[in-house]
mmCIF file of C-alpha atoms in Angstrom:
data_model
loop_
_atom_site.group_PDB
_atom_site.id
_atom_site.type_symbol
_atom_site.label_atom_id
_atom_site.label_comp_id
_atom_site.label_asym_id
_atom_site.label_seq_id
_atom_site.Cartn_x
_atom_site.Cartn_y
_atom_site.Cartn_z
ATOM 1 C CA MET A 255 -17.079 -12.561 -65.624
ATOM 2 C CA LYS A 256 -13.985 -12.516 -63.401
ATOM 3 C CA LYS A 257 -13.595 -15.376 -61.485
ATOM 4 C CA THR A 258 -12.943 -15.283 -57.564
ATOM 5 C CA VAL A 259 -9.503 -16.999 -56.589
ATOM 6 C CA GLN A 260 -9.357 -18.530 -53.152
ATOM 7 C CA THR A 261 -5.997 -18.371 -51.691
ATOM 8 C CA VAL A 262 -4.802 -20.094 -48.224
ATOM 9 C CA SER A 263 -2.077 -18.906 -45.795
ATOM 10 C CA VAL A 264 1.463 -20.507 -45.135
ATOM 11 C CA PRO A 265 0.186 -21.178 -41.507
ATOM 12 C CA PHE A 266 -2.866 -22.744 -42.802
ATOM 13 C CA MET A 267 -0.880 -24.895 -45.288
ATOM 14 C CA ILE A 268 1.739 -25.902 -42.815
ATOM 15 C CA LEU A 269 -0.702 -27.172 -40.351
ATOM 16 C CA GLY A 270 -2.597 -28.822 -43.075
ATOM 17 C CA ILE A 271 0.258 -31.152 -44.379
ATOM 18 C CA LEU A 272 1.507 -31.800 -40.661
ATOM 19 C CA PHE A 273 -1.943 -32.794 -40.035
ATOM 20 C CA CYS A 274 -1.847 -35.294 -43.032
ATOM 21 C CA VAL A 275 1.535 -36.473 -42.174
ATOM 22 C CA CYS A 276 0.565 -37.015 -38.465
ATOM 23 C CA LEU A 277 -2.299 -39.359 -39.743
ATOM 24 C CA ILE A 278 -0.162 -41.307 -42.107
ATOM 25 C CA ALA A 279 2.614 -41.893 -39.709
ATOM 26 C CA SER A 280 0.012 -43.106 -36.882
ATOM 27 C CA ASN A 281 -1.038 -45.649 -39.187
ATOM 28 C CA LEU A 282 2.144 -46.976 -39.960
ATOM 29 C CA LEU A 283 3.538 -46.680 -36.251
ATOM 30 C CA VAL A 284 0.406 -48.604 -34.962
ATOM 31 C CA THR A 285 1.944 -51.889 -35.871
ATOM 32 C CA LYS A 286 4.208 -51.732 -33.025
ATOM 33 C CA VAL A 287 2.915 -52.221 -29.674
ATOM 34 C CA ILE A 288 4.993 -50.189 -26.928
ATOM 35 C CA GLN A 289 5.272 -50.460 -23.290
ATOM 36 C CA LEU A 290 4.322 -47.023 -21.269
ATOM 37 C CA GLY A 291 4.844 -47.910 -17.609
ATOM 38 C CA PRO A 292 2.327 -50.227 -16.707
ATOM 39 C CA PHE A 293 0.270 -49.500 -19.786
ATOM 40 C CA ALA A 294 0.571 -51.284 -23.239
ATOM 41 C CA ALA A 295 -0.540 -48.896 -26.365
ATOM 42 C CA THR A 296 0.308 -48.921 -30.101
ATOM 43 C CA ALA A 297 3.288 -46.723 -31.053
ATOM 44 C CA GLY A 298 0.768 -44.373 -32.962
ATOM 45 C CA ILE A 299 -0.077 -42.773 -29.540
ATOM 46 C CA LEU A 300 3.139 -41.091 -30.344
ATOM 47 C CA VAL A 301 1.844 -38.881 -33.047
ATOM 48 C CA PHE A 302 -1.776 -39.419 -33.479
ATOM 49 C CA PRO A 303 -2.950 -37.053 -30.485
ATOM 50 C CA VAL A 304 -1.099 -34.336 -32.389
ATOM 51 C CA SER A 305 -3.576 -34.485 -35.188
ATOM 52 C CA TYR A 306 -6.130 -33.753 -32.655
ATOM 53 C CA ILE A 307 -4.147 -30.733 -31.377
ATOM 54 C CA ILE A 308 -3.775 -29.469 -35.113
ATOM 55 C CA ASN A 309 -7.710 -29.826 -35.530
ATOM 56 C CA ASP A 310 -8.119 -27.663 -32.562
ATOM 57 C CA CYS A 311 -5.820 -25.324 -33.792
ATOM 58 C CA ILE A 312 -7.538 -25.121 -37.103
ATOM 59 C CA ALA A 313 -11.050 -25.120 -35.854
ATOM 60 C CA GLU A 314 -10.157 -22.092 -33.257
ATOM 61 C CA VAL A 315 -8.419 -19.994 -35.944
ATOM 62 C CA TRP A 316 -10.160 -20.415 -39.261
ATOM 63 C CA GLY A 317 -13.419 -22.394 -38.135
ATOM 64 C CA PHE A 318 -15.114 -25.633 -38.759
ATOM 65 C CA LYS A 319 -15.286 -25.155 -42.694
ATOM 66 C CA LYS A 320 -11.314 -25.068 -43.042
ATOM 67 C CA ALA A 321 -11.178 -27.916 -40.600
ATOM 68 C CA ARG A 322 -13.728 -29.989 -42.636
ATOM 69 C CA LEU A 323 -11.462 -29.378 -45.545
ATOM 70 C CA ILE A 324 -8.331 -30.654 -43.668
ATOM 71 C CA ILE A 325 -10.140 -33.703 -42.135
ATOM 72 C CA TRP A 326 -11.097 -34.881 -45.516
ATOM 73 C CA MET A 327 -7.770 -34.278 -46.876
ATOM 74 C CA GLY A 328 -6.325 -36.251 -44.171
ATOM 75 C CA PHE A 329 -8.697 -39.021 -45.059
ATOM 76 C CA PHE A 330 -7.818 -39.047 -48.706
ATOM 77 C CA MET A 331 -4.062 -38.800 -48.110
ATOM 78 C CA ASN A 332 -4.494 -41.677 -45.604
ATOM 79 C CA PHE A 333 -6.329 -43.767 -47.990
ATOM 80 C CA PHE A 334 -4.125 -42.974 -50.979
ATOM 81 C CA VAL A 335 -0.865 -44.534 -48.790
ATOM 82 C CA ALA A 336 -2.947 -47.467 -47.798
ATOM 83 C CA ALA A 337 -3.827 -48.239 -51.460
ATOM 84 C CA LEU A 338 -0.321 -47.801 -52.500
ATOM 85 C CA GLY A 339 0.765 -50.080 -49.536
ATOM 86 C CA LEU A 340 -1.593 -52.651 -50.938
ATOM 87 C CA LEU A 341 -0.340 -52.171 -54.637
ATOM 88 C CA ALA A 342 3.215 -52.706 -53.604
ATOM 89 C CA ILE A 343 2.549 -55.774 -51.753
ATOM 90 C CA ALA A 344 0.443 -57.006 -54.673
ATOM 91 C CA ILE A 345 3.656 -56.620 -57.071
ATOM 92 C CA PRO A 346 6.115 -59.581 -56.989
ATOM 93 C CA ALA A 347 9.159 -58.952 -55.224
ATOM 94 C CA ALA A 348 12.493 -59.150 -56.709
ATOM 95 C CA PRO A 349 14.226 -62.567 -56.447
ATOM 96 C CA TYR A 350 16.896 -61.278 -53.866
ATOM 97 C CA TRP A 351 14.308 -59.347 -51.801
ATOM 98 C CA HIS A 352 13.683 -61.245 -48.548
ATOM 99 C CA ASN A 353 11.895 -59.014 -46.476
ATOM 100 C CA ASP A 354 8.274 -59.629 -47.774
ATOM 101 C CA GLU A 355 7.037 -60.787 -44.197
ATOM 102 C CA ALA A 356 8.110 -57.272 -42.651
ATOM 103 C CA PHE A 357 6.896 -55.211 -45.671
ATOM 104 C CA ASN A 358 3.554 -56.938 -45.518
ATOM 105 C CA TYR A 359 2.946 -56.531 -41.708
ATOM 106 C CA VAL A 360 3.848 -52.710 -41.671
ATOM 107 C CA PHE A 361 1.638 -51.739 -45.098
ATOM 108 C CA GLY A 362 -0.736 -54.787 -45.296
ATOM 109 C CA LEU A 363 -3.595 -53.430 -43.094
ATOM 110 C CA VAL A 364 -6.140 -55.944 -42.420
ATOM 111 C CA PRO A 365 -9.110 -54.942 -44.211
ATOM 112 C CA ARG A 366 -11.430 -54.594 -40.852
ATOM 113 C CA VAL A 367 -8.410 -52.721 -39.092
ATOM 114 C CA ALA A 368 -8.203 -50.334 -42.011
ATOM 115 C CA LEU A 369 -12.154 -49.977 -42.216
ATOM 116 C CA GLY A 370 -12.220 -49.301 -38.308
ATOM 117 C CA SER A 371 -9.156 -46.847 -38.496
ATOM 118 C CA PHE A 372 -10.504 -44.502 -41.362
ATOM 119 C CA LEU A 373 -14.193 -44.615 -39.934
ATOM 120 C CA ALA A 374 -13.149 -43.753 -36.424
ATOM 121 C CA PHE A 375 -10.706 -41.082 -37.827
ATOM 122 C CA LEU A 376 -13.675 -39.277 -39.795
ATOM 123 C CA VAL A 377 -16.014 -39.593 -36.764
ATOM 124 C CA GLY A 378 -13.524 -38.248 -34.125
ATOM 125 C CA SER A 379 -12.214 -35.646 -36.153
ATOM 126 C CA PHE A 380 -15.553 -34.045 -37.052
ATOM 127 C CA VAL A 381 -16.826 -34.577 -33.537
ATOM 128 C CA ASN A 382 -13.642 -32.929 -32.209
ATOM 129 C CA ALA A 383 -13.976 -29.886 -34.791
ATOM 130 C CA TYR A 384 -17.904 -29.735 -34.077
ATOM 131 C CA ILE A 385 -17.489 -29.107 -30.197
ATOM 132 C CA MET A 386 -14.628 -26.656 -30.770
ATOM 133 C CA SER A 387 -16.894 -24.668 -32.999
ATOM 134 C CA LYS A 388 -20.017 -24.921 -30.902
ATOM 135 C CA MET A 389 -18.038 -24.222 -27.421
ATOM 136 C CA LYS A 390 -16.116 -21.202 -28.949
ATOM 137 C CA ILE A 391 -19.468 -19.660 -30.028
ATOM 138 C CA HIS A 392 -21.134 -20.593 -26.674
ATOM 139 C CA SER A 393 -18.220 -19.142 -24.322
ATOM 140 C CA GLN A 394 -17.727 -16.144 -26.870
ATOM 141 C CA GLY A 395 -14.161 -17.172 -27.338
ATOM 142 C CA ARG A 396 -12.976 -17.764 -23.957
ATOM 143 C CA ASN A 397 -11.500 -20.699 -22.028
ATOM 144 C CA PHE A 398 -9.709 -22.235 -24.906
ATOM 145 C CA PHE A 399 -7.855 -24.657 -22.674
ATOM 146 C CA LEU A 400 -11.327 -26.154 -21.505
ATOM 147 C CA ARG A 401 -12.505 -26.317 -25.184
ATOM 148 C CA ALA A 402 -9.286 -28.167 -26.080
ATOM 149 C CA ILE A 403 -9.720 -30.951 -23.203
ATOM 150 C CA VAL A 404 -13.431 -31.337 -23.879
ATOM 151 C CA SER A 405 -13.048 -31.579 -27.639
ATOM 152 C CA THR A 406 -10.325 -34.030 -27.591
ATOM 153 C CA ILE A 407 -12.233 -36.446 -25.049
ATOM 154 C CA GLY A 408 -15.265 -36.057 -27.291
ATOM 155 C CA GLY A 409 -13.259 -36.884 -30.096
ATOM 156 C CA GLU A 410 -11.183 -39.502 -28.887
ATOM 157 C CA GLY A 411 -13.973 -41.299 -27.341
ATOM 158 C CA PHE A 412 -15.836 -41.743 -30.845
ATOM 159 C CA ASP A 413 -12.833 -42.711 -32.227
ATOM 160 C CA SER A 414 -12.100 -45.413 -29.814
ATOM 161 C CA LEU A 415 -15.734 -46.400 -29.608
ATOM 162 C CA ILE A 416 -15.502 -47.184 -33.367
ATOM 163 C CA PHE A 417 -12.002 -48.309 -34.001
ATOM 164 C CA PHE A 418 -11.734 -50.994 -31.147
ATOM 165 C CA PRO A 419 -14.890 -52.886 -31.734
ATOM 166 C CA VAL A 420 -14.646 -52.932 -35.549
ATOM 167 C CA ALA A 421 -10.755 -53.759 -35.659
ATOM 168 C CA LEU A 422 -10.656 -56.208 -32.672
ATOM 169 C CA GLY A 423 -14.234 -57.484 -32.310
ATOM 170 C CA GLY A 424 -14.002 -61.364 -31.800
ATOM 171 C CA LEU A 425 -10.299 -61.376 -31.289
ATOM 172 C CA PHE A 426 -10.706 -60.090 -27.615
ATOM 173 C CA SER A 427 -13.388 -59.969 -24.997
ATOM 174 C CA MET A 428 -15.585 -57.070 -24.784
ATOM 175 C CA THR A 429 -14.105 -56.314 -21.168
ATOM 176 C CA ASP A 430 -10.530 -56.369 -22.844
ATOM 177 C CA ILE A 431 -11.660 -54.147 -25.512
ATOM 178 C CA LEU A 432 -13.373 -51.755 -23.286
ATOM 179 C CA TRP A 433 -10.338 -51.454 -20.974
ATOM 180 C CA MET A 434 -7.902 -50.724 -24.219
ATOM 181 C CA MET A 435 -10.651 -47.991 -25.409
ATOM 182 C CA ILE A 436 -10.509 -46.378 -21.860
ATOM 183 C CA VAL A 437 -6.678 -46.481 -21.671
ATOM 184 C CA GLU A 438 -6.441 -44.937 -25.086
ATOM 185 C CA VAL A 439 -8.822 -42.131 -24.325
ATOM 186 C CA VAL A 440 -7.083 -41.329 -20.971
ATOM 187 C CA LEU A 441 -3.490 -41.280 -22.447
ATOM 188 C CA LYS A 442 -4.435 -39.252 -25.629
ATOM 189 C CA THR A 443 -5.964 -36.940 -23.290
ATOM 190 C CA VAL A 444 -3.360 -36.540 -20.766
ATOM 191 C CA TYR A 445 -0.890 -36.025 -23.846
ATOM 192 C CA GLU A 446 -3.001 -33.145 -24.713
ATOM 193 C CA ILE A 447 -3.369 -31.572 -21.402
ATOM 194 C CA ILE A 448 0.561 -31.816 -20.973
ATOM 195 C CA ILE A 449 1.349 -29.918 -24.326
ATOM 196 C CA LEU A 450 -1.639 -27.618 -24.074
ATOM 197 C CA PRO A 451 0.864 -24.859 -23.070
ATOM 198 C CA ILE A 452 2.116 -24.995 -26.484
ATOM 199 C CA THR A 453 -0.624 -25.423 -28.130
ATOM 200 C CA ILE A 454 -2.146 -22.081 -26.791
ATOM 201 C CA ARG A 455 0.909 -20.237 -27.676
ATOM 202 C CA VAL A 456 0.606 -21.764 -31.431
ATOM 203 C CA VAL A 457 -3.092 -20.613 -31.466
ATOM 204 C CA ASN A 458 -2.390 -17.055 -30.028
ATOM 205 C CA TYR A 459 0.598 -16.900 -32.395
ATOM 206 C CA VAL A 460 -1.192 -17.835 -35.817
ATOM 207 C CA LYS A 461 -4.212 -15.672 -34.741
ATOM 208 C CA ASN A 462 -1.871 -12.616 -34.352
ATOM 209 C CA LEU A 463 -0.168 -13.457 -37.470
ATOM 210 C CA GLU A 464 -3.342 -14.076 -39.442
ATOM 211 C CA GLY A 465 -5.350 -11.219 -38.013
ATOM 212 C CA ILE A 466 -8.402 -13.420 -37.982
ATOM 213 C CA ASP A 467 -10.116 -15.512 -35.370
ATOM 214 C CA VAL A 468 -13.277 -17.205 -36.826
ATOM 215 C CA TYR A 469 -16.775 -17.823 -35.295
ATOM 216 C CA ASP A 470 -18.864 -20.220 -36.850
ATOM 217 C CA ASN A 471 -21.965 -18.388 -36.886
ATOM 218 C CA ASP A 472 -24.979 -19.441 -39.351
ATOM 219 C CA ILE A 473 -22.702 -22.095 -40.934
ATOM 220 C CA SER A 474 -23.653 -25.673 -42.104
ATOM 221 C CA TYR A 475 -22.066 -28.575 -40.136
ATOM 222 C CA ASN A 476 -22.527 -30.919 -42.971
ATOM 223 C CA VAL A 477 -19.446 -32.801 -43.611
ATOM 224 C CA LEU A 478 -19.908 -33.470 -47.200
ATOM 225 C CA LYS A 479 -19.903 -29.614 -48.159
ATOM 226 C CA ILE A 480 -16.205 -29.799 -48.706
ATOM 227 C CA SER A 481 -16.294 -26.988 -51.073
ATOM 228 C CA ASP A 482 -17.835 -24.410 -48.831
ATOM 229 C CA LEU A 483 -14.877 -22.443 -47.784
#
């Protein structure tokens, strides 16, 4: 019996790689706190929203099943890099190396921060893709701009709802944590709105290039069905 060979397109591969790079970069950039006008935020905000924009593009063009594959790939690549960082920390440094403290600060994620980050990413990304998928069916493919914004608010909302209490609970008051959650969601959503014209152009270009526009009718939204493509 001849086995069917599954292939992926170049645009899908490029977006998938970029998605993974953005997630890994955001975990490294999160170690620096930056000032944006009156607000303080982690430097991860510079790149992390891009992963949600890519998530929107993949869910819109190729559907939830392909988005599910990329989300899990992003998770495993993120985990892989974090594991390599911890391994590098565990290996004794050379006698002439004097930057252990700085290296450990960047790559030595506190376990609860790592747990909060990984859980928040998974839940937020799947919520984002699910909302995009369902709203596309309901709207019959119209109003992409609205779907992109609503899915981002939903995904970022769940992301913040999980990350901040898990990673920072007990270190800050619940009032401070709630305020940080609101600021993060607002800033990331504004980021999405500002870049939305570019996102729309990219989505339309890829749809025309690929010649597809998937609607997720009668599919399973089980996040564990990674092999179902």
